PDB file of C-alpha atoms in Angstrom:
ATOM      1  CA  MET A 537     -47.687  24.997   6.761  1.00 44.00           C
ATOM      2  CA  ARG A 538     -44.815  22.214   7.935  1.00 37.00           C
ATOM      3  CA  PHE A 539     -44.676  24.584  11.300  1.00 36.00           C
ATOM      4  CA  ARG A 540     -48.172  24.730  11.637  1.00 37.00           C
ATOM      5  CA  ASN A 541     -48.791  21.348  11.541  1.00 38.00           C
ATOM      6  CA  LEU A 542     -45.605  20.984  13.439  1.00 33.00           C
ATOM      7  CA  THR A 543     -47.337  22.694  16.367  1.00 35.00           C
ATOM      8  CA  ILE A 544     -50.571  21.371  16.032  1.00 33.00           C
ATOM      9  CA  ASN A 545     -49.010  17.584  16.452  1.00 36.00           C
ATOM     10  CA  LEU A 546     -46.990  19.003  19.453  1.00 35.00           C
ATOM     11  CA  CYS A 547     -50.564  20.488  20.812  1.00 38.00           C
ATOM     12  CA  ALA A 548     -52.381  16.765  19.976  1.00 36.00           C
ATOM     13  CA  ILE A 549     -49.463  15.141  21.742  1.00 36.00           C
ATOM     14  CA  GLY A 550     -49.294  17.176  25.033  1.00 39.00           C
ATOM     15  CA  ILE A 551     -53.443  16.632  25.487  1.00 38.00           C
ATOM     16  CA  PHE A 552     -52.774  13.589  25.051  1.00 38.00           C
ATOM     17  CA  ALA A 553     -49.997  12.773  27.469  1.00 38.00           C
ATOM     18  CA  ALA A 554     -52.441  14.849  29.954  1.00 40.00           C
ATOM     19  CA  ILE A 555     -55.404  12.599  29.482  1.00 38.00           C
ATOM     20  CA  ALA A 556     -53.005   9.346  29.810  1.00 37.00           C
ATOM     21  CA  LEU A 557     -51.587  11.123  33.047  1.00 37.00           C
ATOM     22  CA  SER A 558     -54.598  11.936  34.589  1.00 40.00           C
ATOM     23  CA  LEU A 559     -56.112   8.309  33.931  1.00 39.00           C
ATOM     24  CA  GLN A 560     -53.073   6.345  34.533  1.00 40.00           C
ATOM     25  CA  PHE A 561     -53.635   4.297  31.764  1.00 36.00           C
ATOM     26  CA  PRO A 562     -53.616   1.303  32.209  1.00 36.00           C
ATOM     27  CA  ARG A 563     -54.998   1.343  35.995  1.00 40.00           C
ATOM     28  CA  LEU A 564     -57.829  -1.696  35.517  1.00 34.00           C
ATOM     29  CA  ASN A 565     -55.677  -4.059  37.979  1.00 36.00           C
ATOM     30  CA  GLN A 566     -55.538  -1.338  40.249  1.00 45.00           C
ATOM     31  CA  ARG A 567     -58.558  -1.296  43.209  1.00 52.00           C
ATOM     32  CA  LEU A 568     -59.000   1.455  45.705  1.00 59.00           C
ATOM     33  CA  THR A 569     -58.403  -0.416  48.062  1.00 59.00           C
ATOM     34  CA  GLY A 570     -55.767   0.179  51.004  1.00 61.00           C
ATOM     35  CA  GLN A 571     -54.263  -1.652  54.122  1.00 68.00           C
ATOM     36  CA  THR A 572     -56.301   0.723  56.408  1.00 79.00           C
ATOM     37  CA  LEU A 573     -59.346   2.922  56.542  1.00 79.00           C
ATOM     38  CA  GLU A 574     -57.714   6.148  56.007  1.00 84.00           C
ATOM     39  CA  GLU A 575     -55.752   4.638  52.857  1.00 82.00           C
ATOM     40  CA  THR A 576     -59.039   3.972  51.140  1.00 79.00           C
ATOM     41  CA  ARG A 577     -60.863   6.891  51.814  1.00 81.00           C
ATOM     42  CA  LYS A 578     -57.541   8.369  50.504  1.00 85.00           C
ATOM     43  CA  ALA A 579     -58.077   6.583  47.506  1.00 84.00           C
ATOM     44  CA  VAL A 580     -61.427   7.360  46.630  1.00 84.00           C
ATOM     45  CA  ARG A 581     -60.356  11.013  47.317  1.00 88.00           C
ATOM     46  CA  GLU A 582     -57.696  10.980  44.489  1.00 89.00           C
ATOM     47  CA  GLU A 583     -59.849   9.186  42.407  1.00 88.00           C
ATOM     48  CA  GLU A 584     -62.404  11.956  43.041  1.00 90.00           C
ATOM     49  CA  SER A 585     -59.678  14.325  42.213  1.00 91.00           C
ATOM     50  CA  ARG A 586     -58.759  12.492  38.930  1.00 89.00           C
ATOM     51  CA  LEU A 587     -61.975  12.903  37.593  1.00 92.00           C
ATOM     52  CA  LYS A 588     -62.003  16.811  38.280  1.00 92.00           C
ATOM     53  CA  VAL A 589     -59.340  16.903  36.498  1.00 89.00           C
ATOM     54  CA  ILE A 590     -60.557  15.061  33.272  1.00 87.00           C
ATOM     55  CA  LYS A 591     -63.482  17.103  33.568  1.00 88.00           C
ATOM     56  CA  GLN A 592     -61.223  20.241  33.133  1.00 87.00           C
ATOM     57  CA  LEU A 593     -59.683  18.528  30.067  1.00 82.00           C
ATOM     58  CA  PRO A 594     -60.161  20.723  26.631  1.00 78.00           C
ATOM     59  CA  SER A 595     -63.363  19.448  25.518  1.00 67.00           C
ATOM     60  CA  ARG A 596     -63.128  20.488  21.654  1.00 59.00           C
ATOM     61  CA  GLY A 597     -60.382  19.455  19.171  1.00 52.00           C
ATOM     62  CA  PHE A 598     -57.968  16.805  18.429  1.00 50.00           C
ATOM     63  CA  GLY A 599     -60.781  14.133  18.190  1.00 65.00           C
ATOM     64  CA  PHE A 600     -59.602  13.262  22.350  1.00 83.00           C
ATOM     65  CA  ASN A 601     -63.449  13.510  23.550  1.00 90.00           C
ATOM     66  CA  ASN A 602     -64.406   9.937  22.637  1.00 89.00           C
ATOM     67  CA  MET A 603     -61.089   8.311  23.712  1.00 88.00           C
ATOM     68  CA  ILE A 604     -61.483  10.065  27.052  1.00 89.00           C
ATOM     69  CA  ALA A 605     -65.061   9.149  27.649  1.00 92.00           C
ATOM     70  CA  ASN A 606     -63.918   5.249  27.243  1.00 91.00           C
ATOM     71  CA  PHE A 607     -61.264   5.427  29.517  1.00 89.00           C
ATOM     72  CA  THR A 608     -63.557   6.809  31.915  1.00 92.00           C
ATOM     73  CA  PHE A 609     -66.184   4.537  31.247  1.00 93.00           C
ATOM     74  CA  LEU A 610     -62.930   1.616  31.939  1.00 91.00           C
ATOM     75  CA  GLN A 611     -62.333   3.328  34.958  1.00 90.00           C
ATOM     76  CA  PHE A 612     -66.105   3.111  36.120  1.00 92.00           C
ATOM     77  CA  LEU A 613     -65.960  -0.333  35.724  1.00 89.00           C
ATOM     78  CA  GLN A 614     -62.859  -0.775  37.930  1.00 87.00           C
ATOM     79  CA  TYR A 615     -64.712   1.205  40.610  1.00 88.00           C
ATOM     80  CA  PHE A 616     -68.077  -0.217  40.135  1.00 88.00           C
ATOM     81  CA  GLY A 617     -66.638  -3.627  40.738  1.00 83.00           C
ATOM     82  CA  ASP A 618     -64.279  -3.182  43.694  1.00 80.00           C
ATOM     83  CA  ASP A 619     -66.311  -5.319  45.923  1.00 74.00           C
ATOM     84  CA  ILE A 620     -63.211  -5.441  48.160  1.00 74.00           C
ATOM     85  CA  SER A 621     -63.540  -2.004  49.236  1.00 73.00           C
ATOM     86  CA  ARG A 622     -67.475  -2.003  49.756  1.00 74.00           C
ATOM     87  CA  SER A 623     -67.044  -5.020  51.889  1.00 72.00           C
ATOM     88  CA  LYS A 624     -63.782  -4.045  53.988  1.00 71.00           C
ATOM     89  CA  PHE A 625     -64.357  -0.930  54.161  1.00 68.00           C
ATOM     90  CA  GLN A 626     -67.900   0.520  52.886  1.00 74.00           C
ATOM     91  CA  THR A 627     -66.682   2.957  50.514  1.00 77.00           C
ATOM     92  CA  GLY A 628     -70.038   3.238  48.603  1.00 82.00           C
ATOM     93  CA  TYR A 629     -70.719   4.307  45.252  1.00 89.00           C
ATOM     94  CA  SER A 630     -70.928   8.134  45.724  1.00 90.00           C
ATOM     95  CA  LEU A 631     -68.246   8.434  42.668  1.00 93.00           C
ATOM     96  CA  SER A 632     -70.481   6.978  40.046  1.00 94.00           C
ATOM     97  CA  PRO A 633     -72.521   9.960  39.355  1.00 95.00           C
ATOM     98  CA  ARG A 634     -69.143  11.892  38.653  1.00 95.00           C
ATOM     99  CA  TYR A 635     -67.607   8.982  36.062  1.00 96.00           C
ATOM    100  CA  PHE A 636     -70.886   9.612  33.894  1.00 96.00           C
ATOM    101  CA  GLU A 637     -70.960  13.240  33.606  1.00 96.00           C
ATOM    102  CA  ASN A 638     -67.254  12.771  32.211  1.00 95.00           C
ATOM    103  CA  ILE A 639     -68.777  10.166  30.052  1.00 96.00           C
ATOM    104  CA  ILE A 640     -71.431  11.970  28.913  1.00 96.00           C
ATOM    105  CA  GLU A 641     -70.250  15.174  28.274  1.00 93.00           C
ATOM    106  CA  ARG A 642     -67.493  13.544  25.987  1.00 94.00           C
ATOM    107  CA  ASP A 643     -69.381  11.300  24.221  1.00 95.00           C
ATOM    108  CA  PRO A 644     -72.996  11.443  24.871  1.00 95.00           C
ATOM    109  CA  ARG A 645     -73.717   9.062  21.820  1.00 95.00           C
ATOM    110  CA  PHE A 646     -72.120   6.601  23.936  1.00 94.00           C
ATOM    111  CA  LEU A 647     -75.568   4.629  24.110  1.00 94.00           C
ATOM    112  CA  SER A 648     -74.385   1.472  25.807  1.00 91.00           C
ATOM    113  CA  SER A 649     -73.220   3.634  28.983  1.00 94.00           C
ATOM    114  CA  TYR A 650     -76.610   4.976  29.769  1.00 94.00           C
ATOM    115  CA  ILE A 651     -77.826   1.689  31.232  1.00 89.00           C
ATOM    116  CA  TYR A 652     -74.695   1.404  33.173  1.00 92.00           C
ATOM    117  CA  MET A 653     -75.491   4.549  34.613  1.00 91.00           C
ATOM    118  CA  SER A 654     -79.411   3.836  35.341  1.00 85.00           C
ATOM    119  CA  ALA A 655     -78.591   1.089  37.853  1.00 87.00           C
ATOM    120  CA  SER A 656     -75.650   2.651  39.378  1.00 92.00           C
ATOM    121  CA  VAL A 657     -76.306   6.298  40.119  1.00 94.00           C
ATOM    122  CA  SER A 658     -79.975   5.660  40.415  1.00 92.00           C
ATOM    123  CA  MET A 659     -80.129   2.374  42.456  1.00 90.00           C
ATOM    124  CA  PHE A 660     -76.534   1.999  43.887  1.00 90.00           C
ATOM    125  CA  ALA A 661     -75.718   5.571  44.358  1.00 91.00           C
ATOM    126  CA  GLY A 662     -79.672   6.584  45.362  1.00 92.00           C
ATOM    127  CA  ALA A 663     -79.122   9.698  43.078  1.00 94.00           C
ATOM    128  CA  PRO A 664     -81.745   9.179  40.432  1.00 94.00           C
ATOM    129  CA  ARG A 665     -82.108  13.267  40.694  1.00 95.00           C
ATOM    130  CA  GLU A 666     -78.263  13.444  39.176  1.00 96.00           C
ATOM    131  CA  ALA A 667     -79.131  10.389  36.829  1.00 96.00           C
ATOM    132  CA  ILE A 668     -82.120  12.496  34.829  1.00 97.00           C
ATOM    133  CA  SER A 669     -80.149  15.304  34.784  1.00 97.00           C
ATOM    134  CA  ILE A 670     -77.342  13.596  33.045  1.00 97.00           C
ATOM    135  CA  TYR A 671     -79.856  12.224  30.674  1.00 97.00           C
ATOM    136  CA  GLU A 672     -81.626  15.310  30.160  1.00 97.00           C
ATOM    137  CA  LYS A 673     -78.194  16.543  29.102  1.00 96.00           C
ATOM    138  CA  GLY A 674     -77.338  13.459  27.014  1.00 97.00           C
ATOM    139  CA  LEU A 675     -80.504  13.656  25.091  1.00 97.00           C
ATOM    140  CA  GLN A 676     -79.425  17.100  23.878  1.00 97.00           C
ATOM    141  CA  SER A 677     -77.006  15.447  21.343  1.00 96.00           C
ATOM    142  CA  LEU A 678     -78.935  11.825  20.325  1.00 97.00           C
ATOM    143  CA  SER A 679     -81.346  11.836  17.531  1.00 95.00           C
ATOM    144  CA  PRO A 680     -83.710   8.473  16.302  1.00 93.00           C
ATOM    145  CA  ASP A 681     -82.441   9.589  12.814  1.00 92.00           C
ATOM    146  CA  ILE A 682     -78.865   9.005  13.823  1.00 93.00           C
ATOM    147  CA  GLN A 683     -78.730   6.405  16.431  1.00 94.00           C
ATOM    148  CA  PRO A 684     -81.700   4.192  16.174  1.00 93.00           C
ATOM    149  CA  THR A 685     -81.883   2.630  19.517  1.00 93.00           C
ATOM    150  CA  ALA A 686     -81.803   6.270  21.361  1.00 95.00           C
ATOM    151  CA  TYR A 687     -85.200   5.763  22.630  1.00 96.00           C
ATOM    152  CA  LYS A 688     -84.306   3.549  25.540  1.00 95.00           C
ATOM    153  CA  VAL A 689     -82.468   6.180  27.102  1.00 96.00           C
ATOM    154  CA  TRP A 690     -86.064   8.292  27.534  1.00 97.00           C
ATOM    155  CA  ARG A 691     -87.312   4.737  28.834  1.00 95.00           C
ATOM    156  CA  TYR A 692     -84.641   4.504  31.419  1.00 94.00           C
ATOM    157  CA  LYS A 693     -85.210   8.434  32.201  1.00 96.00           C
ATOM    158  CA  ALA A 694     -88.960   7.262  32.234  1.00 95.00           C
ATOM    159  CA  THR A 695     -88.330   4.478  35.343  1.00 93.00           C
ATOM    160  CA  ASP A 696     -86.155   7.152  37.210  1.00 94.00           C
ATOM    161  CA  HIS A 697     -89.097   9.450  37.195  1.00 95.00           C
ATOM    162  CA  LEU A 698     -91.748   6.888  38.022  1.00 93.00           C
ATOM    163  CA  LEU A 699     -89.872   4.564  40.328  1.00 91.00           C
ATOM    164  CA  PHE A 700     -87.250   6.663  42.461  1.00 92.00           C
ATOM    165  CA  LEU A 701     -89.159   9.891  42.724  1.00 93.00           C
ATOM    166  CA  GLY A 702     -93.146   9.346  41.724  1.00 92.00           C
ATOM    167  CA  ASP A 703     -92.970  11.713  39.295  1.00 94.00           C
ATOM    168  CA  ALA A 704     -95.930  10.478  37.078  1.00 94.00           C
ATOM    169  CA  LYS A 705     -95.736  13.384  34.760  1.00 95.00           C
ATOM    170  CA  GLY A 706     -91.968  13.507  34.022  1.00 96.00           C
ATOM    171  CA  ALA A 707     -92.227   9.562  33.381  1.00 95.00           C
ATOM    172  CA  ARG A 708     -95.309  10.091  30.966  1.00 96.00           C
ATOM    173  CA  GLU A 709     -93.569  12.709  28.723  1.00 97.00           C
ATOM    174  CA  SER A 710     -90.492  10.848  28.604  1.00 97.00           C
ATOM    175  CA  TYR A 711     -92.395   7.649  27.469  1.00 96.00           C
ATOM    176  CA  LEU A 712     -94.339   9.725  25.000  1.00 97.00           C
ATOM    177  CA  LYS A 713     -91.017  10.620  23.619  1.00 98.00           C
ATOM    178  CA  ALA A 714     -89.688   7.243  23.320  1.00 97.00           C
ATOM    179  CA  ALA A 715     -92.446   5.997  21.445  1.00 97.00           C
ATOM    180  CA  GLU A 716     -92.249   8.986  19.231  1.00 97.00           C
ATOM    181  CA  TRP A 717     -88.749   8.368  18.640  1.00 97.00           C
ATOM    182  CA  ALA A 718     -88.854   4.486  18.148  1.00 96.00           C
ATOM    183  CA  ASP A 719     -91.484   5.810  15.520  1.00 96.00           C
ATOM    184  CA  ARG A 720     -89.402   7.433  13.978  1.00 94.00           C
ATOM    185  CA  VAL A 721     -86.766   4.290  13.484  1.00 92.00           C
ATOM    186  CA  SER A 722     -85.655   2.769   9.985  1.00 86.00           C
ATOM    187  CA  PRO A 723     -87.274  -0.339   9.086  1.00 81.00           C
ATOM    188  CA  THR A 724     -84.052  -1.229   7.485  1.00 79.00           C
ATOM    189  CA  ALA A 725     -81.969  -0.322  10.811  1.00 77.00           C
ATOM    190  CA  LYS A 726     -79.965  -3.004  12.655  1.00 73.00           C
ATOM    191  CA  THR A 727     -81.383  -3.388  15.950  1.00 75.00           C
ATOM    192  CA  PHE A 728     -81.158  -5.922  18.724  1.00 73.00           C
ATOM    193  CA  ASP A 729     -84.812  -5.370  19.610  1.00 79.00           C
ATOM    194  CA  ASP A 730     -88.148  -3.969  18.268  1.00 87.00           C
ATOM    195  CA  PRO A 731     -88.629  -0.448  17.805  1.00 91.00           C
ATOM    196  CA  LYS A 732     -92.293  -1.197  16.922  1.00 92.00           C
ATOM    197  CA  LEU A 733     -92.832  -3.235  20.181  1.00 92.00           C
ATOM    198  CA  ALA A 734     -90.897  -0.439  22.067  1.00 93.00           C
ATOM    199  CA  ALA A 735     -93.213   2.131  21.005  1.00 95.00           C
ATOM    200  CA  GLU A 736     -96.506   0.547  21.395  1.00 96.00           C
ATOM    201  CA  LEU A 737     -95.046  -0.295  25.507  1.00 94.00           C
ATOM    202  CA  SER A 738     -94.107   3.058  25.569  1.00 95.00           C
ATOM    203  CA  ARG A 739     -97.331   4.665  24.847  1.00 96.00           C
ATOM    204  CA  GLN A 740     -99.316   2.274  26.861  1.00 96.00           C
ATOM    205  CA  SER A 741     -97.146   3.162  29.893  1.00 94.00           C
ATOM    206  CA  ALA A 742     -98.020   7.020  28.836  1.00 95.00           C
ATOM    207  CA  LYS A 743    -101.667   6.103  28.674  1.00 95.00           C
ATOM    208  CA  TRP A 744    -101.500   4.172  31.918  1.00 93.00           C
ATOM    209  CA  LEU A 745     -99.885   7.537  33.509  1.00 93.00           C
ATOM    210  CA  GLU A 746    -102.988   9.415  32.677  1.00 92.00           C
ATOM    211  CA  GLU A 747    -105.137   8.490  35.346  1.00 88.00           C
ATOM    212  CA  GLU A 748    -104.037   9.390  39.073  1.00 83.00           C
ATOM    213  CA  ARG A 749    -102.243   6.781  40.777  1.00 86.00           C
ATOM    214  CA  ASP A 750    -100.220   5.947  43.886  1.00 90.00           C
ATOM    215  CA  PHE A 751     -97.039   4.980  42.923  1.00 89.00           C
ATOM    216  CA  THR A 752     -95.941   4.490  46.863  1.00 92.00           C
ATOM    217  CA  LYS A 753     -95.485   0.790  46.814  1.00 91.00           C
ATOM    218  CA  ALA A 754     -93.497   1.177  43.432  1.00 89.00           C
ATOM    219  CA  GLN A 755     -91.401   4.106  44.953  1.00 93.00           C
ATOM    220  CA  ILE A 756     -90.818   2.159  48.152  1.00 92.00           C
ATOM    221  CA  GLY A 757     -89.673  -1.091  46.378  1.00 91.00           C
ATOM    222  CA  ALA A 758     -87.203   0.937  44.149  1.00 91.00           C
ATOM    223  CA  TRP A 759     -85.777   2.636  47.438  1.00 93.00           C
ATOM    224  CA  TYR A 760     -85.830  -1.099  49.232  1.00 92.00           C
ATOM    225  CA  LEU A 761     -83.394  -1.761  46.156  1.00 87.00           C
ATOM    226  CA  VAL A 762     -81.403   1.007  46.928  1.00 90.00           C
ATOM    227  CA  LEU A 763     -81.228   0.211  50.483  1.00 91.00           C
ATOM    228  CA  GLN A 764     -79.901  -3.434  49.655  1.00 87.00           C
ATOM    229  CA  ASN A 765     -77.208  -2.487  47.629  1.00 82.00           C
ATOM    230  CA  ALA A 766     -76.036   0.167  50.251  1.00 83.00           C
ATOM    231  CA  VAL A 767     -72.891  -0.258  51.655  1.00 78.00           C
ATOM    232  CA  ASP A 768     -72.550   3.195  53.133  1.00 83.00           C
ATOM    233  CA  LYS A 769     -73.770   5.047  55.672  1.00 87.00           C
ATOM    234  CA  LYS A 770     -74.168   7.955  52.828  1.00 86.00           C
ATOM    235  CA  THR A 771     -76.492   6.134  51.196  1.00 89.00           C
ATOM    236  CA  VAL A 772     -78.217   4.621  54.068  1.00 92.00           C
ATOM    237  CA  GLN A 773     -79.417   8.445  54.931  1.00 92.00           C
ATOM    238  CA  ILE A 774     -80.158   9.250  51.419  1.00 92.00           C
ATOM    239  CA  VAL A 775     -82.574   6.392  51.448  1.00 93.00           C
ATOM    240  CA  ALA A 776     -83.917   7.202  55.050  1.00 94.00           C
ATOM    241  CA  GLN A 777     -84.439  10.508  53.680  1.00 94.00           C
ATOM    242  CA  GLU A 778     -86.651   9.594  50.705  1.00 94.00           C
ATOM    243  CA  VAL A 779     -88.775   7.025  52.673  1.00 95.00           C
ATOM    244  CA  ASP A 780     -89.733   9.152  55.630  1.00 95.00           C
ATOM    245  CA  LYS A 781     -91.578  11.305  52.518  1.00 94.00           C
ATOM    246  CA  LEU A 782     -93.336   7.904  51.727  1.00 94.00           C
ATOM    247  CA  GLY A 783     -94.486   8.115  55.625  1.00 94.00           C
ATOM    248  CA  MET A 784     -91.594   5.003  56.031  1.00 95.00           C
ATOM    249  CA  LYS A 785     -88.293   4.840  58.086  1.00 95.00           C
ATOM    250  CA  ILE A 786     -85.585   2.337  57.970  1.00 95.00           C
ATOM    251  CA  GLU A 787     -85.298  -0.337  61.176  1.00 93.00           C
ATOM    252  CA  ILE A 788     -82.683  -3.002  61.986  1.00 91.00           C
ATOM    253  CA  GLN A 789     -84.449  -6.332  62.277  1.00 90.00           C
ATOM    254  CA  ASN A 790     -82.577  -9.565  62.407  1.00 88.00           C
ATOM    255  CA  GLU A 791     -79.636  -7.609  62.003  1.00 85.00           C
ATOM    256  CA  ARG A 792     -80.694  -6.485  58.496  1.00 89.00           C
ATOM    257  CA  LEU A 793     -81.594  -2.461  57.261  1.00 91.00           C
ATOM    258  CA  VAL A 794     -85.554  -3.162  56.329  1.00 92.00           C
ATOM    259  CA  ILE A 795     -87.993  -0.371  55.195  1.00 94.00           C
ATOM    260  CA  VAL A 796     -90.986  -0.184  57.330  1.00 94.00           C
ATOM    261  CA  PRO A 797     -94.292   1.700  58.223  1.00 94.00           C
ATOM    262  CA  LYS A 798     -93.598   5.028  60.604  1.00 90.00           C
ATOM    263  CA  ASN A 799     -95.698   3.739  63.011  1.00 83.00           C
ATOM    264  CA  SER A 800     -94.805   0.251  63.153  1.00 70.00           C
ATOM    265  CA  ALA A 801     -94.598  -1.033  66.647  1.00 61.00           C
ATOM    266  CA  LYS A 802     -91.161  -2.519  67.336  1.00 56.00           C
TER     267      LYS A 802
END
């Protein structure tokens, strides 16, 4: 029995060492910025490789999933706040989905992380479809009976469906689920907002979406926000492809990128 416990402990230590090595904890004071463009690109590639290693670490046993999720979230904050690389070398936000794939995979009940994902993946990285896929995976492990504010995740998902994709059906379904989950919140549950109000607002949004509406202007506005935050060519290309479907294009006006109708005169 003692030998078995010792073996388990040694395995646990080994896994912990692998995690620590992969995350290189602590790294919060280290930036992805190099002295040259190539050094910075290399640092970003190395960070992407680390995220792949984290994804491949054992997902069950020893209770390390929450720790991995927390460390990955700290890495994401460092990456997301690295304005030096973005202003100097235009590194962009393309790794944001990779961070949240790991975070939500390891700890889908890490509710506060979803709001960061909504902004960083959909808006800054311009990848709302990837955000929705991650939402769907995380929601499988959430319950309003256990996580009283989990209905917010459905509302985030609805917003991405509506604003970025113009998917009224997907948005309506998400709003209805948000209302259903908010209704199930116990009156004694401690929350910072009003679940009853959230349920009512979600039902109103779902009702509003029953009618056929033109969401083009809302979508263009959402993609314009992405364009304003874009610091790399890849994100600009994503925006260009999406607004092209809406009858719009990107132009340079007064040294700024703007979205205009395709038939507009220069």
